[in-house]
PDB file of C-alpha atoms in Angstrom:
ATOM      1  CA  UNK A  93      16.235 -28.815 -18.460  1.00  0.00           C
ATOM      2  CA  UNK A  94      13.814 -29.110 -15.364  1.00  0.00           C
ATOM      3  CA  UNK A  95      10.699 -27.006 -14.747  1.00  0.00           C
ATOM      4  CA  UNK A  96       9.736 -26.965 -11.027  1.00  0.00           C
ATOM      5  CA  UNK A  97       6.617 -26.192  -9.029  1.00  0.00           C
ATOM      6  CA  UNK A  98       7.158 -25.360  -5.264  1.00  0.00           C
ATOM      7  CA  UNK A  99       4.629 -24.687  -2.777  1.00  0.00           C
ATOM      8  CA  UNK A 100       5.541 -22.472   0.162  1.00  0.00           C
ATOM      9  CA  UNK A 101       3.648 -22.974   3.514  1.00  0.00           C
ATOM     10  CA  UNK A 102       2.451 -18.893   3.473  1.00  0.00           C
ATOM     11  CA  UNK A 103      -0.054 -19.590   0.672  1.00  0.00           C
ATOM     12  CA  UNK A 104       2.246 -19.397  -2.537  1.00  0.00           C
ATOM     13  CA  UNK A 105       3.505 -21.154  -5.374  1.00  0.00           C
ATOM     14  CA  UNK A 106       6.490 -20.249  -6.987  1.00  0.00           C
ATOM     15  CA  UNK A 107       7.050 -22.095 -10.734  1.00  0.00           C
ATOM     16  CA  UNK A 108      11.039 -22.299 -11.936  1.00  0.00           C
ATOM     17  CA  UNK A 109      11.648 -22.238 -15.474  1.00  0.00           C
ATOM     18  CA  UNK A 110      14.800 -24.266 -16.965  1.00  0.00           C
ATOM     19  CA  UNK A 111      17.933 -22.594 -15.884  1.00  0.00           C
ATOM     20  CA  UNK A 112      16.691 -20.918 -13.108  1.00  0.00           C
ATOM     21  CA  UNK A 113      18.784 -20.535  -9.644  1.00  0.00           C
ATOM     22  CA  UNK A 114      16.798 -19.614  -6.514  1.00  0.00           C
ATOM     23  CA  UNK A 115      17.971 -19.563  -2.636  1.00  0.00           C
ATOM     24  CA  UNK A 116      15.026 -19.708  -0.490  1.00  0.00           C
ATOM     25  CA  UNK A 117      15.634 -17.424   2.694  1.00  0.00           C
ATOM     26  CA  UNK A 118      12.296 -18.362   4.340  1.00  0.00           C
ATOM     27  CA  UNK A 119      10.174 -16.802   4.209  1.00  0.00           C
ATOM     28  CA  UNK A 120      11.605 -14.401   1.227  1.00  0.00           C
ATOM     29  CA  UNK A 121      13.539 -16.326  -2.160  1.00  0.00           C
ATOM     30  CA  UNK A 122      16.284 -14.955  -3.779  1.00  0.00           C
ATOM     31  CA  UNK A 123      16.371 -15.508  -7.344  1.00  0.00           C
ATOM     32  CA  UNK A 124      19.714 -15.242  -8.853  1.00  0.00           C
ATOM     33  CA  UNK A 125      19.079 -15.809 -12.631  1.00  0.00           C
ATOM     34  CA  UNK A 126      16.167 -17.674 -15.111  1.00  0.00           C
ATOM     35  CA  UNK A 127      12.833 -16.476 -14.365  1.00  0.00           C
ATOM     36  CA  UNK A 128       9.679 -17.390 -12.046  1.00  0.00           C
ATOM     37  CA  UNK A 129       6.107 -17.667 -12.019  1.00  0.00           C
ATOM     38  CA  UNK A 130       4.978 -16.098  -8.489  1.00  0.00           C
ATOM     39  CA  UNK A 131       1.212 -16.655  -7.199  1.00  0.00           C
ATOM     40  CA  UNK A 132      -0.539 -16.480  -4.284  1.00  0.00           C
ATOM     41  CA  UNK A 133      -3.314 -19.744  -4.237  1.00  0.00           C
ATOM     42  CA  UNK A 134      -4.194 -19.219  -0.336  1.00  0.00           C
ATOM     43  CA  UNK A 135      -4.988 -16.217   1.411  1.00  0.00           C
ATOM     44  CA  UNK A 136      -2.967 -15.498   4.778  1.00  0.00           C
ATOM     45  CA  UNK A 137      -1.123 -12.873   6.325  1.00  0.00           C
ATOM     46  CA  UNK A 138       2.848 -13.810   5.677  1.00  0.00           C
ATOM     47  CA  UNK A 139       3.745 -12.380   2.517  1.00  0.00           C
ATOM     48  CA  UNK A 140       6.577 -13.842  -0.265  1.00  0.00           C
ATOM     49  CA  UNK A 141       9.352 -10.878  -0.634  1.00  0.00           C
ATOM     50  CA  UNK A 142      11.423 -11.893  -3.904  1.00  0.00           C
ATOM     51  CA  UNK A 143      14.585 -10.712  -3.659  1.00  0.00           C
ATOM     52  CA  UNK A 144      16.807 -10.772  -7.126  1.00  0.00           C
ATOM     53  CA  UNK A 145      20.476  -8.715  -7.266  1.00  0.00           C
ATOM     54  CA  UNK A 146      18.982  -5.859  -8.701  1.00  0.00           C
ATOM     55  CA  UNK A 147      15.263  -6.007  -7.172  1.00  0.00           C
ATOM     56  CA  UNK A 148      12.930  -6.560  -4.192  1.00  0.00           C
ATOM     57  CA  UNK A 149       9.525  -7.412  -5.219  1.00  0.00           C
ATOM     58  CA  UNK A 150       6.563  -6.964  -2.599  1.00  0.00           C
ATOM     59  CA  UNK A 151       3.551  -9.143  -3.443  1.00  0.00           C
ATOM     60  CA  UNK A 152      -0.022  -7.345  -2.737  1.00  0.00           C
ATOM     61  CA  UNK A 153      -2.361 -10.470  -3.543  1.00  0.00           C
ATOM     62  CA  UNK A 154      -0.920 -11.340  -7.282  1.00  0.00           C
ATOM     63  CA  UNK A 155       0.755 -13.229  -9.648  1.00  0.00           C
ATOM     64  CA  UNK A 156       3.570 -12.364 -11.758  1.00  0.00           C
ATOM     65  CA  UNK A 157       6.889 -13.197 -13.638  1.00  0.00           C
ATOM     66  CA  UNK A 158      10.110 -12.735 -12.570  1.00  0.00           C
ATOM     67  CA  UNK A 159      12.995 -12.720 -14.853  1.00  0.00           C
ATOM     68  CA  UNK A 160      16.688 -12.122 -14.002  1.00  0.00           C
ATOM     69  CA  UNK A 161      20.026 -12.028 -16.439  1.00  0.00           C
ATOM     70  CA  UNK A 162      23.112 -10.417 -15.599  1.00  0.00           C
ATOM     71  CA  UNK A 163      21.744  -6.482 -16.743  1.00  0.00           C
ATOM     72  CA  UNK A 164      18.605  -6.284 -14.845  1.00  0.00           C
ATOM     73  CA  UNK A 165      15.247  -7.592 -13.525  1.00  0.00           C
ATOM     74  CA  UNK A 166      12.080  -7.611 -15.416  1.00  0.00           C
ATOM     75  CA  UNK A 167       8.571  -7.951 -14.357  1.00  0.00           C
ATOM     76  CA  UNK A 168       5.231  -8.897 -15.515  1.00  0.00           C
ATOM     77  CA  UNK A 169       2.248  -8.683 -14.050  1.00  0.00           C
ATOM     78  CA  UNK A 170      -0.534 -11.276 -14.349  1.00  0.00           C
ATOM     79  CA  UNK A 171      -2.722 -10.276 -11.796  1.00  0.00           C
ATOM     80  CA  UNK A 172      -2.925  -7.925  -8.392  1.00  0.00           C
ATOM     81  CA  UNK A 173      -0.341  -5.442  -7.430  1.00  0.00           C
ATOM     82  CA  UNK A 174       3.854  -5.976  -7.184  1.00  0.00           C
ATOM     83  CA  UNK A 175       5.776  -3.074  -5.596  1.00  0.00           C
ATOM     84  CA  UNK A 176       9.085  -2.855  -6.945  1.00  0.00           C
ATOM     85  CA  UNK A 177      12.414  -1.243  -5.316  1.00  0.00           C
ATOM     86  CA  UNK A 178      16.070  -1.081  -5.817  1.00  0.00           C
ATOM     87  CA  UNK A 179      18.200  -3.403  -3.924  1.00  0.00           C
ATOM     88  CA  UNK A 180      20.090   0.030  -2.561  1.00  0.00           C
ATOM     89  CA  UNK A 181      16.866   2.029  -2.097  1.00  0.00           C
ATOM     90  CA  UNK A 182      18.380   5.067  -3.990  1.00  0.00           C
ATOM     91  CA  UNK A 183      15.026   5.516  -5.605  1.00  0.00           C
ATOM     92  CA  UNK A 184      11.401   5.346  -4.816  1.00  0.00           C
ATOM     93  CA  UNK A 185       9.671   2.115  -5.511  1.00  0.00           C
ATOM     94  CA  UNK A 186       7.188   1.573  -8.599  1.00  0.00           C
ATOM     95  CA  UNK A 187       3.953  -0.532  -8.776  1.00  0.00           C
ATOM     96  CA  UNK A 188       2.711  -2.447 -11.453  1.00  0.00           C
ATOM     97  CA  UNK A 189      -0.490  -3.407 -11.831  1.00  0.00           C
ATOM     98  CA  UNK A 190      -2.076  -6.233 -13.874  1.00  0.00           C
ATOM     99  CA  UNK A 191      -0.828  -6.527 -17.444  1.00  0.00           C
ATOM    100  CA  UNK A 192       1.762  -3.330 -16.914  1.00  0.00           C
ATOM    101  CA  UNK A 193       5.852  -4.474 -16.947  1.00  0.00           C
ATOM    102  CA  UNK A 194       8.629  -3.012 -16.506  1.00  0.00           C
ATOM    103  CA  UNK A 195      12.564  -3.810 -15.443  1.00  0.00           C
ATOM    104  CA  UNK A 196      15.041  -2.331 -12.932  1.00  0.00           C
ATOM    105  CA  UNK A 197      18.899  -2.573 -13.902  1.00  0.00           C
ATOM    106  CA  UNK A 198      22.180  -2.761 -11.764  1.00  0.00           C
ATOM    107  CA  UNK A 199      22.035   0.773 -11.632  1.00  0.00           C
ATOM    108  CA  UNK A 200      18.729   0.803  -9.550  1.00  0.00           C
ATOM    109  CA  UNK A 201      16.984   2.814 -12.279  1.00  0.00           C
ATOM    110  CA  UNK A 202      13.135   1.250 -12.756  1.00  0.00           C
ATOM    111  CA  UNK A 203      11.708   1.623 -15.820  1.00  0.00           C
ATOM    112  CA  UNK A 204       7.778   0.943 -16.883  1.00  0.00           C
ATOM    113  CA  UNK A 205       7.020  -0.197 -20.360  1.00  0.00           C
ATOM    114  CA  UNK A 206       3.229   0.524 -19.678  1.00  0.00           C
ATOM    115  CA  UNK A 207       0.519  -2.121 -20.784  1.00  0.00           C
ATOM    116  CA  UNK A 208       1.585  -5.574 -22.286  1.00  0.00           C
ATOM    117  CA  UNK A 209      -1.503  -7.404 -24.687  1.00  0.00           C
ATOM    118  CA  UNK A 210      -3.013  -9.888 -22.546  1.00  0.00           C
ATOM    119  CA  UNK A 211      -2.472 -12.601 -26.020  1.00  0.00           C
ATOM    120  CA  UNK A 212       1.811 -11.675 -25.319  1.00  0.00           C
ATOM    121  CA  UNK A 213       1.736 -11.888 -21.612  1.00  0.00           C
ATOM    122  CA  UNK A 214      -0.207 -15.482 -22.319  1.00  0.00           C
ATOM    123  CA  UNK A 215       2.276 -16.384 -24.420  1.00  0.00           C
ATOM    124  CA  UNK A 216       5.142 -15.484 -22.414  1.00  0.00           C
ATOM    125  CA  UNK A 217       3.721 -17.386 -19.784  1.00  0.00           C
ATOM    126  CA  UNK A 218       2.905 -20.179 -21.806  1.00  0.00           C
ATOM    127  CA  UNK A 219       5.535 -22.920 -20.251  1.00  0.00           C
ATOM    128  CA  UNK A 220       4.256 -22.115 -16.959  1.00  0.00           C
ATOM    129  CA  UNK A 221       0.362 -23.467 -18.313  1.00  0.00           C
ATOM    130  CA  UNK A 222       2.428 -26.549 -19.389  1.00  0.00           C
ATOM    131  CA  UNK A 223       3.557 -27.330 -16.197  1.00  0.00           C
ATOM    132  CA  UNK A 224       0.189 -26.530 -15.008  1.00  0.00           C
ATOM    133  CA  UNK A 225      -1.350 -29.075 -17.017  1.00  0.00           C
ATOM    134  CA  UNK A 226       1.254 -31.406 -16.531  1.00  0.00           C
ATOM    135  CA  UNK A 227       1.386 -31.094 -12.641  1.00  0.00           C
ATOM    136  CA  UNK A 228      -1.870 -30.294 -11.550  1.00  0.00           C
ATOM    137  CA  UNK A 229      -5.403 -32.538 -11.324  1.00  0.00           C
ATOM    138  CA  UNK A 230      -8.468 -31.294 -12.904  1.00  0.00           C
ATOM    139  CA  UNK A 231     -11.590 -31.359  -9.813  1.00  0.00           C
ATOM    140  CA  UNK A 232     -14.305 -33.601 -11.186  1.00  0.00           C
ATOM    141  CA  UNK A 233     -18.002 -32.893 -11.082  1.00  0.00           C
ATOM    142  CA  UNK A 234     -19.032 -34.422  -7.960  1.00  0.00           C
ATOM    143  CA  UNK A 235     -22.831 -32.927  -7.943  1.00  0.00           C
ATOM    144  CA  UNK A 236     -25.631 -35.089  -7.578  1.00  0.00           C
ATOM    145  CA  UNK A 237     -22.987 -38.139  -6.691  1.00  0.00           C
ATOM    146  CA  UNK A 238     -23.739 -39.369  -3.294  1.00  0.00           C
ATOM    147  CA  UNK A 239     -20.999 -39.093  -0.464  1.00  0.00           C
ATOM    148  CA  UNK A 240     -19.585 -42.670  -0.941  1.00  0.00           C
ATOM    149  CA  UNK A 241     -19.242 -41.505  -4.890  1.00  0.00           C
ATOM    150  CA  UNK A 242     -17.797 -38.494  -4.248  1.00  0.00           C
ATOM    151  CA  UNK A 243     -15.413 -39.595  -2.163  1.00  0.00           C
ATOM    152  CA  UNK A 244     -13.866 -42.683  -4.770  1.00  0.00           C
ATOM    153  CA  UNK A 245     -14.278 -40.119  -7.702  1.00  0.00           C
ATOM    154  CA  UNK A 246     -11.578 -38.157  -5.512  1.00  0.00           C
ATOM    155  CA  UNK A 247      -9.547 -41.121  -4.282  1.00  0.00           C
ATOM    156  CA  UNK A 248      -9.576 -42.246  -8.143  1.00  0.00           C
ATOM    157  CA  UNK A 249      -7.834 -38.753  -9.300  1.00  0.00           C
ATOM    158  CA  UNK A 250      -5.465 -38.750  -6.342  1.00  0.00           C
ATOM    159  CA  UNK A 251      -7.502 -35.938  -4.449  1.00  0.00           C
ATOM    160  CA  UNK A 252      -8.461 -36.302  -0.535  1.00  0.00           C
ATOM    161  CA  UNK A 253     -12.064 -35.153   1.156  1.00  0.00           C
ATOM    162  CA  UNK A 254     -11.590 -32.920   4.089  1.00  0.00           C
ATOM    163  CA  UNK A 255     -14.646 -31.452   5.243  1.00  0.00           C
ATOM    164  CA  UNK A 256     -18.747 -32.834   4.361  1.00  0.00           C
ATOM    165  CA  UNK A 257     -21.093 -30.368   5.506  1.00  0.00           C
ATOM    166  CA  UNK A 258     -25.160 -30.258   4.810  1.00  0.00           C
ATOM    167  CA  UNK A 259     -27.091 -27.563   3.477  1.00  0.00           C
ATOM    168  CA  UNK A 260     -30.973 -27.470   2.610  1.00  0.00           C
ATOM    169  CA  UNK A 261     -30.896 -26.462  -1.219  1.00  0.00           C
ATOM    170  CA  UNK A 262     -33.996 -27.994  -2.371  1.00  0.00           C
ATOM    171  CA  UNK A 263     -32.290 -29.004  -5.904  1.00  0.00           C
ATOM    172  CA  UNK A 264     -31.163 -32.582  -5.003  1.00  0.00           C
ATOM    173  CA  UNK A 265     -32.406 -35.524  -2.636  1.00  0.00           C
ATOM    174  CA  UNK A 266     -31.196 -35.587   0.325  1.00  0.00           C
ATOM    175  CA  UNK A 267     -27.851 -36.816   0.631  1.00  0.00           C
ATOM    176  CA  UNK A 268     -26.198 -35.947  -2.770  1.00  0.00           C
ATOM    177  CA  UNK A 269     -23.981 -33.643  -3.530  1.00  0.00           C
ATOM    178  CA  UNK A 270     -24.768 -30.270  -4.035  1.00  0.00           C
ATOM    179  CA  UNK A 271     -21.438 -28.380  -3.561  1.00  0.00           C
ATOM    180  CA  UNK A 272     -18.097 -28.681  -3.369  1.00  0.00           C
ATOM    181  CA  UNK A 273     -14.682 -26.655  -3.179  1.00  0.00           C
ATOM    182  CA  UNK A 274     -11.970 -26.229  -5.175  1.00  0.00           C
ATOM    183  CA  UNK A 275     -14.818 -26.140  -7.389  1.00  0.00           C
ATOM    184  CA  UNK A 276     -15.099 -28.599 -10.665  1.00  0.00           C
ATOM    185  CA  UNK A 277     -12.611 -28.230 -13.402  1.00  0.00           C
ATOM    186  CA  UNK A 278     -10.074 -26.083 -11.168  1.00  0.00           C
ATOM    187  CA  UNK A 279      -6.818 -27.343 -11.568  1.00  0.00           C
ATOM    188  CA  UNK A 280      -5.001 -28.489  -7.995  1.00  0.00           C
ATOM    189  CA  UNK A 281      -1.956 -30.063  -6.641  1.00  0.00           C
ATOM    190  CA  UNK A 282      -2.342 -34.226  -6.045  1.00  0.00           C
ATOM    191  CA  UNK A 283      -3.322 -34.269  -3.243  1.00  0.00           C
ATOM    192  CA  UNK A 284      -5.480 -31.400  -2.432  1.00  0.00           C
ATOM    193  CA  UNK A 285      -8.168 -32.025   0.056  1.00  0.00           C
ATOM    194  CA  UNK A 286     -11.954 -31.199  -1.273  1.00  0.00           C
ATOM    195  CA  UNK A 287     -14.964 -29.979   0.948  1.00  0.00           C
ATOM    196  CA  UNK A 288     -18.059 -31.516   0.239  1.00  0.00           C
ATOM    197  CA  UNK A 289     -21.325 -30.083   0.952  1.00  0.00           C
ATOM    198  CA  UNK A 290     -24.667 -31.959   0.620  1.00  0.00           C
ATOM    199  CA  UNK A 291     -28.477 -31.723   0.553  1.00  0.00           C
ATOM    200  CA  UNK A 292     -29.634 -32.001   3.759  1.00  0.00           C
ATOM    201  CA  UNK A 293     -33.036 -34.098   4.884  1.00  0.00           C
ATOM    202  CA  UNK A 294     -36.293 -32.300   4.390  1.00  0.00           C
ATOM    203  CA  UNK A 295     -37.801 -30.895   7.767  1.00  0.00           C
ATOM    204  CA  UNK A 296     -40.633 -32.623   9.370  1.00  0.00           C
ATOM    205  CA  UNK A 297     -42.883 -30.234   8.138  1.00  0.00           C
ATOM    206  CA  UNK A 298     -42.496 -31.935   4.534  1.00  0.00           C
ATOM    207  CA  UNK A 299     -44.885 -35.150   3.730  1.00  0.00           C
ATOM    208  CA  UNK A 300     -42.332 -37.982   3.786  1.00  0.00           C
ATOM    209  CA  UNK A 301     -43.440 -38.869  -0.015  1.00  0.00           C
ATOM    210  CA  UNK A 302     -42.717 -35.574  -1.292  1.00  0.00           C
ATOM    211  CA  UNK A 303     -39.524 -34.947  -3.663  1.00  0.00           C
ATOM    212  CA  UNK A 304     -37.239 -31.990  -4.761  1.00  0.00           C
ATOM    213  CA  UNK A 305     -37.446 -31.185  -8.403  1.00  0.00           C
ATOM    214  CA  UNK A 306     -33.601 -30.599  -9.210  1.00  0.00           C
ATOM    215  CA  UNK A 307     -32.225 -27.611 -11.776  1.00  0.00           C
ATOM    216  CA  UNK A 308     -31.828 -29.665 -15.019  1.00  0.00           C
ATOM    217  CA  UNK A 309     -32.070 -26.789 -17.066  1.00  0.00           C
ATOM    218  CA  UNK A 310     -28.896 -25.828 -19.034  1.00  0.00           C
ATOM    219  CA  UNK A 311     -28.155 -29.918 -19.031  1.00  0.00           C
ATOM    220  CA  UNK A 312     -28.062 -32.071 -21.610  1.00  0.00           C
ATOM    221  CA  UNK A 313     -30.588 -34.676 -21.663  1.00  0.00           C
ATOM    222  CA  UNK A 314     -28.791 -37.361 -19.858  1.00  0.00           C
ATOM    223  CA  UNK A 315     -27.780 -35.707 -17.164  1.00  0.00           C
ATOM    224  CA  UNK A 316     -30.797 -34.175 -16.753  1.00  0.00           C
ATOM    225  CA  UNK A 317     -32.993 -37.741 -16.397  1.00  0.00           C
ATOM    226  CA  UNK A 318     -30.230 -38.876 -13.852  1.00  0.00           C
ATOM    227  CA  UNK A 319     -30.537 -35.628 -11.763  1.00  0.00           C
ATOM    228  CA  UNK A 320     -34.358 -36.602 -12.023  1.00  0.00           C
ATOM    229  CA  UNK A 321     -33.802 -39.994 -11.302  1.00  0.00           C
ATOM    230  CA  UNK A 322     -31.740 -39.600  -8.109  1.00  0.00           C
ATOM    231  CA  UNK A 323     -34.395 -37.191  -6.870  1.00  0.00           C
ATOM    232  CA  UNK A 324     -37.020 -40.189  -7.320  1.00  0.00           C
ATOM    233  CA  UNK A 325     -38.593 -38.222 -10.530  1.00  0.00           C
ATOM    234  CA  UNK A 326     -39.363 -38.900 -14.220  1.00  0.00           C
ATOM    235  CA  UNK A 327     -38.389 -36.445 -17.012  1.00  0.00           C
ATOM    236  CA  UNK A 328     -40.397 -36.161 -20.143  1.00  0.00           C
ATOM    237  CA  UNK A 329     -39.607 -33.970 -23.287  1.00  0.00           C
ATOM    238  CA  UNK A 330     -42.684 -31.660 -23.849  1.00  0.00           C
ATOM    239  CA  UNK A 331     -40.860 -30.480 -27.292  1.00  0.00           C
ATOM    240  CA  UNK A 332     -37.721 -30.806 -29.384  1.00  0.00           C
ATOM    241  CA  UNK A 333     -36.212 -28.488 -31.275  1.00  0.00           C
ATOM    242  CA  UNK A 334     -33.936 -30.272 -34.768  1.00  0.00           C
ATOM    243  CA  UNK A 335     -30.566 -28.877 -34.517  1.00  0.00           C
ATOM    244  CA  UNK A 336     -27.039 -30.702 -33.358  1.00  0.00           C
ATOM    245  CA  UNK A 337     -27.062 -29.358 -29.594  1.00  0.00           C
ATOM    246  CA  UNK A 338     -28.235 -31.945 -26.598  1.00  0.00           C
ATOM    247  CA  UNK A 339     -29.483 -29.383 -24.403  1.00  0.00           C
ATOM    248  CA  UNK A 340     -32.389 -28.667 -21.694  1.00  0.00           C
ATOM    249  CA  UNK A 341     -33.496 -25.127 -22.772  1.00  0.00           C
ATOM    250  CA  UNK A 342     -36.341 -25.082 -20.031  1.00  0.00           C
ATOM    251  CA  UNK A 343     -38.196 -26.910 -17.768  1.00  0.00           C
ATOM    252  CA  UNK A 344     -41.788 -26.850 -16.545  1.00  0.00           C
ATOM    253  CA  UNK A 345     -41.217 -27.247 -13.007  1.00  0.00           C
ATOM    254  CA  UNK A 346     -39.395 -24.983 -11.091  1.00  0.00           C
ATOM    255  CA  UNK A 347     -36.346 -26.334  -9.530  1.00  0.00           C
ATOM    256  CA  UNK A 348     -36.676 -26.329  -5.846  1.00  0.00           C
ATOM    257  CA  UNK A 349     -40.406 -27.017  -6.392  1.00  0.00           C
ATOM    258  CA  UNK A 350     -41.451 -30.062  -4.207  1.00  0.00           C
ATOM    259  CA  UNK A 351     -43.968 -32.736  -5.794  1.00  0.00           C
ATOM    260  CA  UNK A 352     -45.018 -36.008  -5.318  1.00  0.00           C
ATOM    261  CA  UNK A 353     -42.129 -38.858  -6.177  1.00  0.00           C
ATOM    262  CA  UNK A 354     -42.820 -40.319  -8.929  1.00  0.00           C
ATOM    263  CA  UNK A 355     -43.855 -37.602 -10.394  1.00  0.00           C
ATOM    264  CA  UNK A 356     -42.912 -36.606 -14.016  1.00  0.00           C
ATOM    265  CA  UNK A 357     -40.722 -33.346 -14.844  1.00  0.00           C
ATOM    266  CA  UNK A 358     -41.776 -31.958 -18.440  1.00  0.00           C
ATOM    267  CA  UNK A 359     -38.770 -29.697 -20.044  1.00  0.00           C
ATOM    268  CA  UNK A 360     -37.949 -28.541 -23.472  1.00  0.00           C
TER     269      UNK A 360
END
């Protein structure tokens, strides 16, 4: 009654379903019966081989589902390319591409069932987005956070910082966050280390009491005075339209733009 989520060192992770028996012949699995979500999360050159008793399964960059009773072998393909071939090699192999299926039974015979509805391969995938949500950590917004904040938001959601790097964007003040990968709202493993990349100090060239005006357009309100306010800038509403939706529509100067701090933003 146990789903499982195992991560193999060559850049895949392979999710068991309840009742599922695998044998893991590094670096190839053998799955004897139940069914398995296969995807590739890291690029790399060793490849996963899944071996069942009527099937081997060649990944080219994908993700797909694996299912195995006592008659035959059935795939689905989420994404990519699988190449498909009889455990005896008595016939030529089949690819299926993203959304096509297809099964090969104990006789070696591979048959394609052409294109499945994206709404039925969703739902027969639907326990593996459970464990998904149950085993994996949304990445939080870390932009316009400075280093110190971006690094406890991580600690705080059980995520690690591996690399800070600086970049001249002109959208933030110097020192915050401008980037980061995973990027924000993709779901990871606990544990997962996050890159952080942030604005770097103006060149020499710039008068020390100028400031960057930051993109607050497309942000509600809120956010958009405390993007202003970390780049040492004011925000003013020129206009408001009635209507439900917090939103910046526009902004009167340009992000990127550098004025004098202090200054005052104007935006719709």
């Amino acid at each position: 009654n146990t789903r499982v989520v195992v991560e193999f060192a060559a850049g895949y992770e392979v999710t068991l379903d309840t009742s599922t028996a695998i044998f893991i012949e590094n670096p190839s699995i053998f799955l004897r019966i139940g069914q398995a979500f296969i995807r590739r999360i890291r690029g790399g050159l060793d490849k996963l081989t899944t071996n069942t008793p009527q099937a081997v399964l060649h990944d080219i960059s994908t993700a797909y589902l694996v299912s195995v009773d006592a008659r035959a072998t059935s795939v689905r393909v989420a994404e990519g390319t699988v190449e498909a071939q009889s455990r005896d090699t008595r016939f030529p192999p089949a690819r299926y591409q993203a959304f096509e299926h297809g099964e090969i039974t104990n006789e070696g015979r591979w048959s394609r069932m052409g294109r499945m509805p994206p709404a039925e391969l969703e739902r027969q995938t639907s326990w593996v987005r459970l464990v998904e949500r149950l085993s994996k950590i949304p990445v939080p917004r870390l932009d316009s956070m400075t280093e110190a904040q971006a690094r406890a938001a991580l600690q705080e959601v059980g995520l690690r910082t591996l690399l800070v790097m600086r970049r001249a964007s002109g959208r933030f003040a110097p020192g915050l966050v401008i980037d980061h990968t995973p990027s924000a709202g993709e779901r990871v493993a606990p544990g997962t280390f996050v890159n952080l990349v942030l604005e770097k100090e103006p060149s020499r060239e710039q008068p020390a009491n100028s400031c960057t005006v930051p993109e607050i357009t497309g942000r509600t309100e809120a956010e958009g005075k405390r993007l202003l306010a970390a780049s040492r800038l004011v925000g003013e509403a020129t206009q408001r339209a009635s209507g439900e939706v917090d939103v910046i529509t526009s902004q009167q100067e340009e992000a990127g733009t550098r004025v004098r701090c202090g200054s005052t933003v104007h935006y719709t």
